[in-house]
Backbone as JSON, one array per atom type, in Angstrom:
{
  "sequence": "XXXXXXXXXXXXXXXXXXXXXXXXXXXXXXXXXXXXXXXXXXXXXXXXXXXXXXXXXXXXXXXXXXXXXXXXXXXXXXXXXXXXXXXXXXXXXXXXXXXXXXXXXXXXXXXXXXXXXXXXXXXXXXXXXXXXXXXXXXXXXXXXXXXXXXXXXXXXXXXXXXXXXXXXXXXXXXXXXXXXXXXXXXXXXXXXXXXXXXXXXXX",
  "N": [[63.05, -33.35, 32.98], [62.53, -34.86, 36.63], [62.74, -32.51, 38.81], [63.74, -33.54, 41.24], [65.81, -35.12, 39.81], [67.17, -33.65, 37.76], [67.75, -31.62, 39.07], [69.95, -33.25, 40.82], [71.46, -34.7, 38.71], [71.83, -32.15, 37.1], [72.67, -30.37, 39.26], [74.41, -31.8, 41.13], [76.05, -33.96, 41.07], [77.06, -33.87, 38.17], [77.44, -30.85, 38.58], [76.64, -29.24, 37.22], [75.33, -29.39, 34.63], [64.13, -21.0, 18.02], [57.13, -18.27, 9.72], [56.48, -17.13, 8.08], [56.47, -13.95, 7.46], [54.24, -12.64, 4.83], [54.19, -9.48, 2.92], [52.36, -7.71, 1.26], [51.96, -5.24, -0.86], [49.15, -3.54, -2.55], [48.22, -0.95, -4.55], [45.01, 0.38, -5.88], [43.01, -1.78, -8.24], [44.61, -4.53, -10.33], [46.74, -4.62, -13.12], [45.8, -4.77, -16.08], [46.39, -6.44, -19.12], [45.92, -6.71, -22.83], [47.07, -8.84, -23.72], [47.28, -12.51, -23.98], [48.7, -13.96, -20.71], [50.74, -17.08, -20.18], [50.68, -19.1, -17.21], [52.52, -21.1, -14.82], [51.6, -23.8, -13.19], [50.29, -23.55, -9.86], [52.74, -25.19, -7.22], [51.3, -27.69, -5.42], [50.23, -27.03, -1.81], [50.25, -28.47, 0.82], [48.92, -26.85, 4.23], [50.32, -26.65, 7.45], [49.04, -28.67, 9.97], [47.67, -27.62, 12.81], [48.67, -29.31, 15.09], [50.87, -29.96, 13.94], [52.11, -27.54, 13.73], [52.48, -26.92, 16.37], [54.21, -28.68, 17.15], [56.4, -27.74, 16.2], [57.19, -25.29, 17.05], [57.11, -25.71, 19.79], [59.27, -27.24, 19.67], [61.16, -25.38, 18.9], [61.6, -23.56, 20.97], [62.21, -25.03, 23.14], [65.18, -25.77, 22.06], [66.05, -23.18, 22.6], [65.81, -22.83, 25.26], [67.63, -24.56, 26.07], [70.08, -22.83, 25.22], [69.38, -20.73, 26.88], [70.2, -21.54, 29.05], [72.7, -22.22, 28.5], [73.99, -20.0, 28.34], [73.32, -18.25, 31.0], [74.39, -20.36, 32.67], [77.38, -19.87, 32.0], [78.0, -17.25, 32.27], [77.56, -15.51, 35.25], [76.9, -13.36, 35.88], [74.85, -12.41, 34.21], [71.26, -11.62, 34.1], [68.89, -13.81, 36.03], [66.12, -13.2, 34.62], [65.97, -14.29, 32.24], [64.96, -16.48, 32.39], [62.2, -16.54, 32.78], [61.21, -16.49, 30.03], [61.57, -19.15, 28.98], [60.8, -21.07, 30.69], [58.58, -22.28, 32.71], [56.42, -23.34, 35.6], [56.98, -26.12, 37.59], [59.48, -26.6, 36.27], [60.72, -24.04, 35.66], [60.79, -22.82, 38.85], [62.57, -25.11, 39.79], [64.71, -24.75, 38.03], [65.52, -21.82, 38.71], [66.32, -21.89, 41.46], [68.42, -23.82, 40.9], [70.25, -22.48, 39.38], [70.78, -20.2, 41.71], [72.07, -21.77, 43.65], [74.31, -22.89, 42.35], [75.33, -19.44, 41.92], [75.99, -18.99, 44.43], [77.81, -20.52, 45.16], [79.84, -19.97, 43.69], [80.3, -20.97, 40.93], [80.78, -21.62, 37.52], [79.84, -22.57, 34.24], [82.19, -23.86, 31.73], [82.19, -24.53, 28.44], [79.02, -25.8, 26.65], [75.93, -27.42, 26.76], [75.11, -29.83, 25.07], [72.09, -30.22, 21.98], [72.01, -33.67, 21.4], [70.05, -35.83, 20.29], [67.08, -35.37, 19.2], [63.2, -36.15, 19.78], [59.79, -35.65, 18.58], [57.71, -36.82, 21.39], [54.78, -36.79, 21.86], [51.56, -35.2, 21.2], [49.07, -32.79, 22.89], [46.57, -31.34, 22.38], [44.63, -30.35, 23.84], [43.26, -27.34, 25.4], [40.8, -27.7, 27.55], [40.77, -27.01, 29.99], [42.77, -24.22, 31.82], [42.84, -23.17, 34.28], [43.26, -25.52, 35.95], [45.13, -26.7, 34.76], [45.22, -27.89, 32.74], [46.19, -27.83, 29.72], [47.38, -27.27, 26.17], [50.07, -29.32, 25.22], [53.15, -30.68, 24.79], [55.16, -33.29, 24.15], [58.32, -33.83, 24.39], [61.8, -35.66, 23.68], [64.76, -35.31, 24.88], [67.86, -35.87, 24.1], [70.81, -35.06, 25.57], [74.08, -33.85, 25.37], [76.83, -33.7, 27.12], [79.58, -33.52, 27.12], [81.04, -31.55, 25.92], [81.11, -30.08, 28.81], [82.29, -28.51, 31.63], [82.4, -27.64, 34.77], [83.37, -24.87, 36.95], [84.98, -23.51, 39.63], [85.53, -20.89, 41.73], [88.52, -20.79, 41.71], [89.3, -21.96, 39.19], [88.99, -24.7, 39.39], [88.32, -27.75, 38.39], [84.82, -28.93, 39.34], [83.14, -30.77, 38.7], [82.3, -34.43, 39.36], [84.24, -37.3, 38.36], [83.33, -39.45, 37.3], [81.05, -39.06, 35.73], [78.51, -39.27, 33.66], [78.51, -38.69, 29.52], [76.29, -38.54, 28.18], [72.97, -38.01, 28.59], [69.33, -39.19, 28.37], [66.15, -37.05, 28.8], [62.5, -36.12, 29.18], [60.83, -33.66, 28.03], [58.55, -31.75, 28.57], [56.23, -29.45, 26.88], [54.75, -26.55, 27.59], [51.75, -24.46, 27.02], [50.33, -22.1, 28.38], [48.89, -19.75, 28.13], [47.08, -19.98, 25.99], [44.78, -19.94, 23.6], [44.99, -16.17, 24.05], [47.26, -16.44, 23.06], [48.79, -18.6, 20.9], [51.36, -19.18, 19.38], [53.62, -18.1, 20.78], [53.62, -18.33, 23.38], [54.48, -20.51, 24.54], [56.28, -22.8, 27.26], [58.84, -24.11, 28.77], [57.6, -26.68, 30.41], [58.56, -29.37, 32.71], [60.46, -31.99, 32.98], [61.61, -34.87, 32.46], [63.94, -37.66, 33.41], [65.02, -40.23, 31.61], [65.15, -44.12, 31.06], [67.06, -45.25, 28.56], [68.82, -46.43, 26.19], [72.03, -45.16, 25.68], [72.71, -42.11, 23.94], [74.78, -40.93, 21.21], [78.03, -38.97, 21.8], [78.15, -35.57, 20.68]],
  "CA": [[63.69, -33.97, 34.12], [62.11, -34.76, 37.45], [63.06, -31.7, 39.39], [65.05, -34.04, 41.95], [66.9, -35.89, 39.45], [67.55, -32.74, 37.01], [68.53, -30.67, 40.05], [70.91, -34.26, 40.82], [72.42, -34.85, 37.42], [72.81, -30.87, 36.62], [73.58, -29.39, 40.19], [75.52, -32.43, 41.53], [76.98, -34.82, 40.24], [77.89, -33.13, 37.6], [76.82, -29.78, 38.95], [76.44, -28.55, 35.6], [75.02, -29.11, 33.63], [63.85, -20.21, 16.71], [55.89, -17.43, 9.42], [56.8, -15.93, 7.12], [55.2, -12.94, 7.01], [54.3, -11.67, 3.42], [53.8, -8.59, 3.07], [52.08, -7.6, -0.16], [50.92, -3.71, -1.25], [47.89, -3.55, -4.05], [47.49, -0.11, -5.18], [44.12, 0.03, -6.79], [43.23, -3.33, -9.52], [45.57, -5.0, -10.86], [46.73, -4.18, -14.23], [45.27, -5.76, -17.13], [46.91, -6.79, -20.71], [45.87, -7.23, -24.05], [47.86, -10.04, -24.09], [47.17, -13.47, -23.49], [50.24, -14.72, -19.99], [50.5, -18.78, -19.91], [51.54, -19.25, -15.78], [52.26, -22.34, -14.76], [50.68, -23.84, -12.16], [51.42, -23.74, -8.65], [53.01, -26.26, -6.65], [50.33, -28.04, -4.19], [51.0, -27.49, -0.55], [49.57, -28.44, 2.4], [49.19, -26.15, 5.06], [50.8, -27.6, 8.66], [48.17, -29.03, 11.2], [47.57, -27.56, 14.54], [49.63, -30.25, 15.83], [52.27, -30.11, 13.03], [52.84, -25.96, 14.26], [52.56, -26.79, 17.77], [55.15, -29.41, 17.51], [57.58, -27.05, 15.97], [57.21, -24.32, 18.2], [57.86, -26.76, 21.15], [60.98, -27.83, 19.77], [62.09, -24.27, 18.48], [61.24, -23.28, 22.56], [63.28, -26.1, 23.74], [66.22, -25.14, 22.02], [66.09, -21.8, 23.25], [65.73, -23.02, 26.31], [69.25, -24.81, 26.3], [70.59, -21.72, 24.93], [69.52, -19.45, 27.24], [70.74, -21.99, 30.19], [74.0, -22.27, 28.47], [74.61, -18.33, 28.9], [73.63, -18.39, 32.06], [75.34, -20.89, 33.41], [78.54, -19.51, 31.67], [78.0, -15.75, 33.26], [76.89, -15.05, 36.19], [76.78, -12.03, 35.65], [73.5, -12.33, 33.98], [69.87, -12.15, 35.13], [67.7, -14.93, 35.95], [65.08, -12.73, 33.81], [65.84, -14.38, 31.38], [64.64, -18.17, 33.07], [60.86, -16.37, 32.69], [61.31, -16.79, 28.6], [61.73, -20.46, 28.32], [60.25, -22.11, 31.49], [57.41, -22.2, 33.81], [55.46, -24.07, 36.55], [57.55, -26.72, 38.32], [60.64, -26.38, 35.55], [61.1, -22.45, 36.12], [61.04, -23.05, 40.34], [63.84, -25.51, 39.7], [66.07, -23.83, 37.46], [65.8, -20.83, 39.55], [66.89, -22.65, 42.53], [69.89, -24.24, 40.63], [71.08, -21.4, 39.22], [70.81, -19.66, 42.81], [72.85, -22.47, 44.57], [75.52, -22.24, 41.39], [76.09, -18.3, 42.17], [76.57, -18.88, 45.93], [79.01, -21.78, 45.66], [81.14, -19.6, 43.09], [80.44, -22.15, 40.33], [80.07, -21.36, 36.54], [79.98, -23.25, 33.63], [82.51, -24.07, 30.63], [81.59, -25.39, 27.56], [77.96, -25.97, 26.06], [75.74, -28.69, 27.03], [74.11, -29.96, 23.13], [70.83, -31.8, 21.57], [72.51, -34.9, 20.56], [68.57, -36.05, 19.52], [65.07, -34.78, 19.99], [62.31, -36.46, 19.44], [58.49, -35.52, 19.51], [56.95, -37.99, 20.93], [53.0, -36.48, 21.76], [51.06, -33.77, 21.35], [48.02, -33.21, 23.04], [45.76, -29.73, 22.59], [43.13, -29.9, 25.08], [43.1, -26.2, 26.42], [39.66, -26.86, 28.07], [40.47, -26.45, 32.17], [43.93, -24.14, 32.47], [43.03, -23.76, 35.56], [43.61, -26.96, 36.42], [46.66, -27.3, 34.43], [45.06, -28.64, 31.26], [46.48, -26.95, 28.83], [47.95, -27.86, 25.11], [51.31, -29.55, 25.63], [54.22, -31.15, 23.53], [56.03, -33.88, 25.0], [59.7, -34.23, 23.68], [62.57, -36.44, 24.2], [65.94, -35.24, 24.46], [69.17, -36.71, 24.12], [71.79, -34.26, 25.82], [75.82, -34.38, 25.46], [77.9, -32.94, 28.18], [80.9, -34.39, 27.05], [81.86, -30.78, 26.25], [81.2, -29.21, 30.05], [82.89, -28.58, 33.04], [81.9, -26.83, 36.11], [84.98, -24.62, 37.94], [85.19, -22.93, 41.04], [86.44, -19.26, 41.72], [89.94, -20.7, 41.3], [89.49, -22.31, 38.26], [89.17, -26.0, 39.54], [86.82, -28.68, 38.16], [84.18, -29.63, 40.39], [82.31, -32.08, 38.01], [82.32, -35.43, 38.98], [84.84, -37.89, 36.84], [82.58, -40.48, 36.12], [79.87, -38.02, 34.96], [77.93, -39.86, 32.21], [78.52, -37.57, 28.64], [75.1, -37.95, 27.68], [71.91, -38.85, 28.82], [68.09, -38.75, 27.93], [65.58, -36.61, 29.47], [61.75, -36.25, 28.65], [60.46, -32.16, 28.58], [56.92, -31.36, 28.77], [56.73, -27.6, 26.51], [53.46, -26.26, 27.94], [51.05, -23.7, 26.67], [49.31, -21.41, 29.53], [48.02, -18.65, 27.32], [46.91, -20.71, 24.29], [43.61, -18.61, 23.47], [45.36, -15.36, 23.47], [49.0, -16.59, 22.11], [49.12, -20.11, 20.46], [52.42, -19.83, 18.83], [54.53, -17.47, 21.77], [53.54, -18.71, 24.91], [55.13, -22.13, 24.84], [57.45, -22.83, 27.65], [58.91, -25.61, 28.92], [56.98, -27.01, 31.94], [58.77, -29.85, 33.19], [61.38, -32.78, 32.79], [62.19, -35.99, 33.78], [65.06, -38.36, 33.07], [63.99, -41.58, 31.02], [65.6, -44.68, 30.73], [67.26, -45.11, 27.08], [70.49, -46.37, 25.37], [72.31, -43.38, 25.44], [73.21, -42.09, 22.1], [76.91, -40.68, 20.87], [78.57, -37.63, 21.92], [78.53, -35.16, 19.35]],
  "C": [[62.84, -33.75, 35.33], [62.77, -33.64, 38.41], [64.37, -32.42, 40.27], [66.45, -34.7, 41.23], [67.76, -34.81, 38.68], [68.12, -32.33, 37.73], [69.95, -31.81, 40.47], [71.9, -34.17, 39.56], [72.98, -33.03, 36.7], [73.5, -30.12, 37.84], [74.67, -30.49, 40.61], [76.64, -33.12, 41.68], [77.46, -34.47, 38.89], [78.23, -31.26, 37.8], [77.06, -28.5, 38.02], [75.18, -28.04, 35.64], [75.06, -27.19, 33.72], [61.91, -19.99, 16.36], [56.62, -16.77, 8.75], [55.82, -14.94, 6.85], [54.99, -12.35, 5.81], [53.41, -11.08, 3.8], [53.03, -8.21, 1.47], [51.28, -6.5, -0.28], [50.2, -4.01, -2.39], [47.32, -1.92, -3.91], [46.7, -0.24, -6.25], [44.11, -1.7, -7.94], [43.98, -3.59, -10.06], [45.62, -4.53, -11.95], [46.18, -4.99, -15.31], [46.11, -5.59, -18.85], [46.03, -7.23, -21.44], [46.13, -8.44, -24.48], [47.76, -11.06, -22.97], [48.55, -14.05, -22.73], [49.61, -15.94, -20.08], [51.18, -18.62, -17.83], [51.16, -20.67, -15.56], [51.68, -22.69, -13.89], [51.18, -23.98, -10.54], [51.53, -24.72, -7.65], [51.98, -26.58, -5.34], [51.0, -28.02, -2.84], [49.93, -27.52, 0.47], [49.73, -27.88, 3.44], [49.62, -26.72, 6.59], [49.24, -27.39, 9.58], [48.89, -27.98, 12.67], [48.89, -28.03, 15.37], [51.39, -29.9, 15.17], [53.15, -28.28, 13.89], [52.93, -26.21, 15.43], [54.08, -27.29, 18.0], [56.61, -28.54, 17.15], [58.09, -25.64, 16.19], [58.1, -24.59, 19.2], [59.36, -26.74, 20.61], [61.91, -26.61, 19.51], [62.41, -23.95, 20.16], [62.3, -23.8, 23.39], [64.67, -25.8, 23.15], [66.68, -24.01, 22.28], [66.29, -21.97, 24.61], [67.54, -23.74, 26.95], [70.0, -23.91, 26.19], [70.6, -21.06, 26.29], [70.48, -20.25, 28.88], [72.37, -22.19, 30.16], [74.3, -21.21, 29.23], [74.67, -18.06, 30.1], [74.34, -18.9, 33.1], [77.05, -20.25, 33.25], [78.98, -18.13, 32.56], [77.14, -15.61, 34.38], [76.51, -13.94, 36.83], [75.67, -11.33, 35.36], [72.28, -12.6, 34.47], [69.16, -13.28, 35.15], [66.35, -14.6, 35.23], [65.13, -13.94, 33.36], [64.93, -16.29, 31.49], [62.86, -18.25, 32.32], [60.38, -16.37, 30.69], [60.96, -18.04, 28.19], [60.96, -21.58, 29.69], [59.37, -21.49, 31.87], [56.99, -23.37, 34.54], [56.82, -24.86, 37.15], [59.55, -26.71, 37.61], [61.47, -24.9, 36.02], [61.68, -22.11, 36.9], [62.52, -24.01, 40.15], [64.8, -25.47, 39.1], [66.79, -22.62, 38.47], [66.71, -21.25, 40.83], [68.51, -23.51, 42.21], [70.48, -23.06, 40.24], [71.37, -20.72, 40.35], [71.81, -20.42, 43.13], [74.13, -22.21, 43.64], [76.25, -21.16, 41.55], [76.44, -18.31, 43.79], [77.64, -19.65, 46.33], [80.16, -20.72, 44.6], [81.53, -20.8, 41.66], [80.01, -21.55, 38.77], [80.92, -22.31, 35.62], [81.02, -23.29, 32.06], [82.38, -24.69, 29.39], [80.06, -25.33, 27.1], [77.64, -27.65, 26.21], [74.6, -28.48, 25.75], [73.0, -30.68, 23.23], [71.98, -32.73, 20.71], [71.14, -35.31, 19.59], [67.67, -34.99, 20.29], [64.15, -35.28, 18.95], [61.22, -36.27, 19.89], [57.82, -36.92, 20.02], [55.0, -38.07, 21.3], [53.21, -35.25, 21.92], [49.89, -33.26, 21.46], [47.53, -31.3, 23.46], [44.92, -29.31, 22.9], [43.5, -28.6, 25.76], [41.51, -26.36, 27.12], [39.99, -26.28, 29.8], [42.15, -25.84, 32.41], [44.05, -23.74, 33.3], [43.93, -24.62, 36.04], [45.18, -27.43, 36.07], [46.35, -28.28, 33.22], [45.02, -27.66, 30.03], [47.61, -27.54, 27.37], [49.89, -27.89, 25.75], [51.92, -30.28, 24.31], [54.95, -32.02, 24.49], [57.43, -34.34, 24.09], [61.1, -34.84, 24.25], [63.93, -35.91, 23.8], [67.31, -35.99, 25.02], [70.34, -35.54, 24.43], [73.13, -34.73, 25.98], [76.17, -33.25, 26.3], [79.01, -32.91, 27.95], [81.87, -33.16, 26.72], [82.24, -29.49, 27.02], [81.92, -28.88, 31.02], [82.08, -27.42, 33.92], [82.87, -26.29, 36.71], [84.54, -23.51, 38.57], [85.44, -21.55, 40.8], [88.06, -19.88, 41.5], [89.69, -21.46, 40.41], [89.56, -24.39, 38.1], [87.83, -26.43, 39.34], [86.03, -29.31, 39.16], [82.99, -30.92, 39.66], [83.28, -33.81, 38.57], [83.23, -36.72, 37.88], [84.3, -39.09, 36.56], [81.27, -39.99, 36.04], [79.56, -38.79, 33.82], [78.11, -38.26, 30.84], [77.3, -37.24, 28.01], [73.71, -38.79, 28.94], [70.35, -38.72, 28.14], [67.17, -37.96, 29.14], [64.26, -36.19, 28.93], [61.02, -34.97, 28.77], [58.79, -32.31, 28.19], [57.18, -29.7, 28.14], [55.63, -27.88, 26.69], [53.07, -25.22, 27.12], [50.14, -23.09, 27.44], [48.27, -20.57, 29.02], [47.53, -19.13, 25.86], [45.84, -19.85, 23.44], [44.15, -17.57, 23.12], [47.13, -15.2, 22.64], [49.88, -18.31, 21.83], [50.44, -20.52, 20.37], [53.75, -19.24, 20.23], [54.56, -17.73, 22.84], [53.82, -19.76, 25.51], [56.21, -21.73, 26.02], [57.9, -24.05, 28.25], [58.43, -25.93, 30.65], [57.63, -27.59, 32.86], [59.48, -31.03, 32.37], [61.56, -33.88, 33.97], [63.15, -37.21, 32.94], [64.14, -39.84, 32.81], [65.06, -42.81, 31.1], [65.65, -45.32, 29.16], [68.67, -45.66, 26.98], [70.84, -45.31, 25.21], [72.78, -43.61, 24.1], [74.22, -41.29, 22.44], [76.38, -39.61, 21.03], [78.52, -37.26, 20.41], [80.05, -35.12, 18.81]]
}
């Protein structure tokens, strides 16, 4: 989401809004038999591309990332640490800033806002200048339902909006800053911006 519209559609108008590691010991050579084993053979697999792991990082990232905004929004009780997990760069700054305005108005959230869809739709792994801000990215399309949020006050009154759309689309950017020293952990989500789309069904 474009910071203004995200900060729009989640602070105002609605003012809402996951290697297996084997392990395997070998004391000394294997054992050897006398006896001729038949084993069958083992099933061909292809190991995932670059791209293929990146992409499913990103999207594990991104759901984490709803997660952790549910909780927050729900308690306010809890730290904004937790913001420095799942975002960065222009995404991070404007979470922070909604969640801030949220605890000063007395505003927390009921319900869970869902992936209705997600789709990748690029994935581009130029780390040469991160400097600059060129750094391996994931661009993914999500389809969010609201339909089962509200927003209420210190007395318990809804401040959402009643013709609040229940879903909409929105287009995330999951970045990669530290790619070099942490390919698969250092994803976070950079940035968002609201797309135009047929919305798709509430869950």
């Amino acid at each position: 989401m474009t910071i203004a519209r995200s900060t729009r559609v989640l602070a105002t108008a609605a003012l809402l809004f996951v290697v297996l590691a084997a392990c395997s010991d070998s004391n000394g050579d294997p054992a050897t038999s006398d006896s001729t084993s038949t084993t069958s053979p083992a099933s061909a697999t292809t190991p995932p591309t670059e791209s293929q792991k990146a992409a499913s990082v990103a999207e594990a990232k991104l759901r984490e990332y709803f997660a952790v905004r549910n909780r927050l929004r729900q308690d306010p009780s809890q730290s904004f640490g937790a913001l420095k997990r799942i975002a960065i760069s222009t995404e991070l700054t404007a979470q922070q800033r909604l969640f801030e305005k949220a605890r000063r108005d007395r505003v927390h959230q009921t319900g869970e806002t869902r992936i209705a869809e997600l789709k990748v739709r690029n994935i581009n792994l130029d780390n040469s200048d991160p400097q600059a801000g060129k750094v391996p990215v994931v661009q993914i399309d999500v389809c969010y339902d609201v339909s089962d949020v509200d927003l209420v006050n210190e007395d318990g009154q809804s401040v959402v909006s009643a013709d609040r759309p229940e879903t909409g689309w929105i287009r995330y950017t999951v970045a990669n800053y530290e790619w070099d020293s942490d390919p698969d952990g250092a994803w976070r989500v950079a940035s968002g911006q609201d797309i135009e789309r047929t919305p798709c069904a509430a869950l």
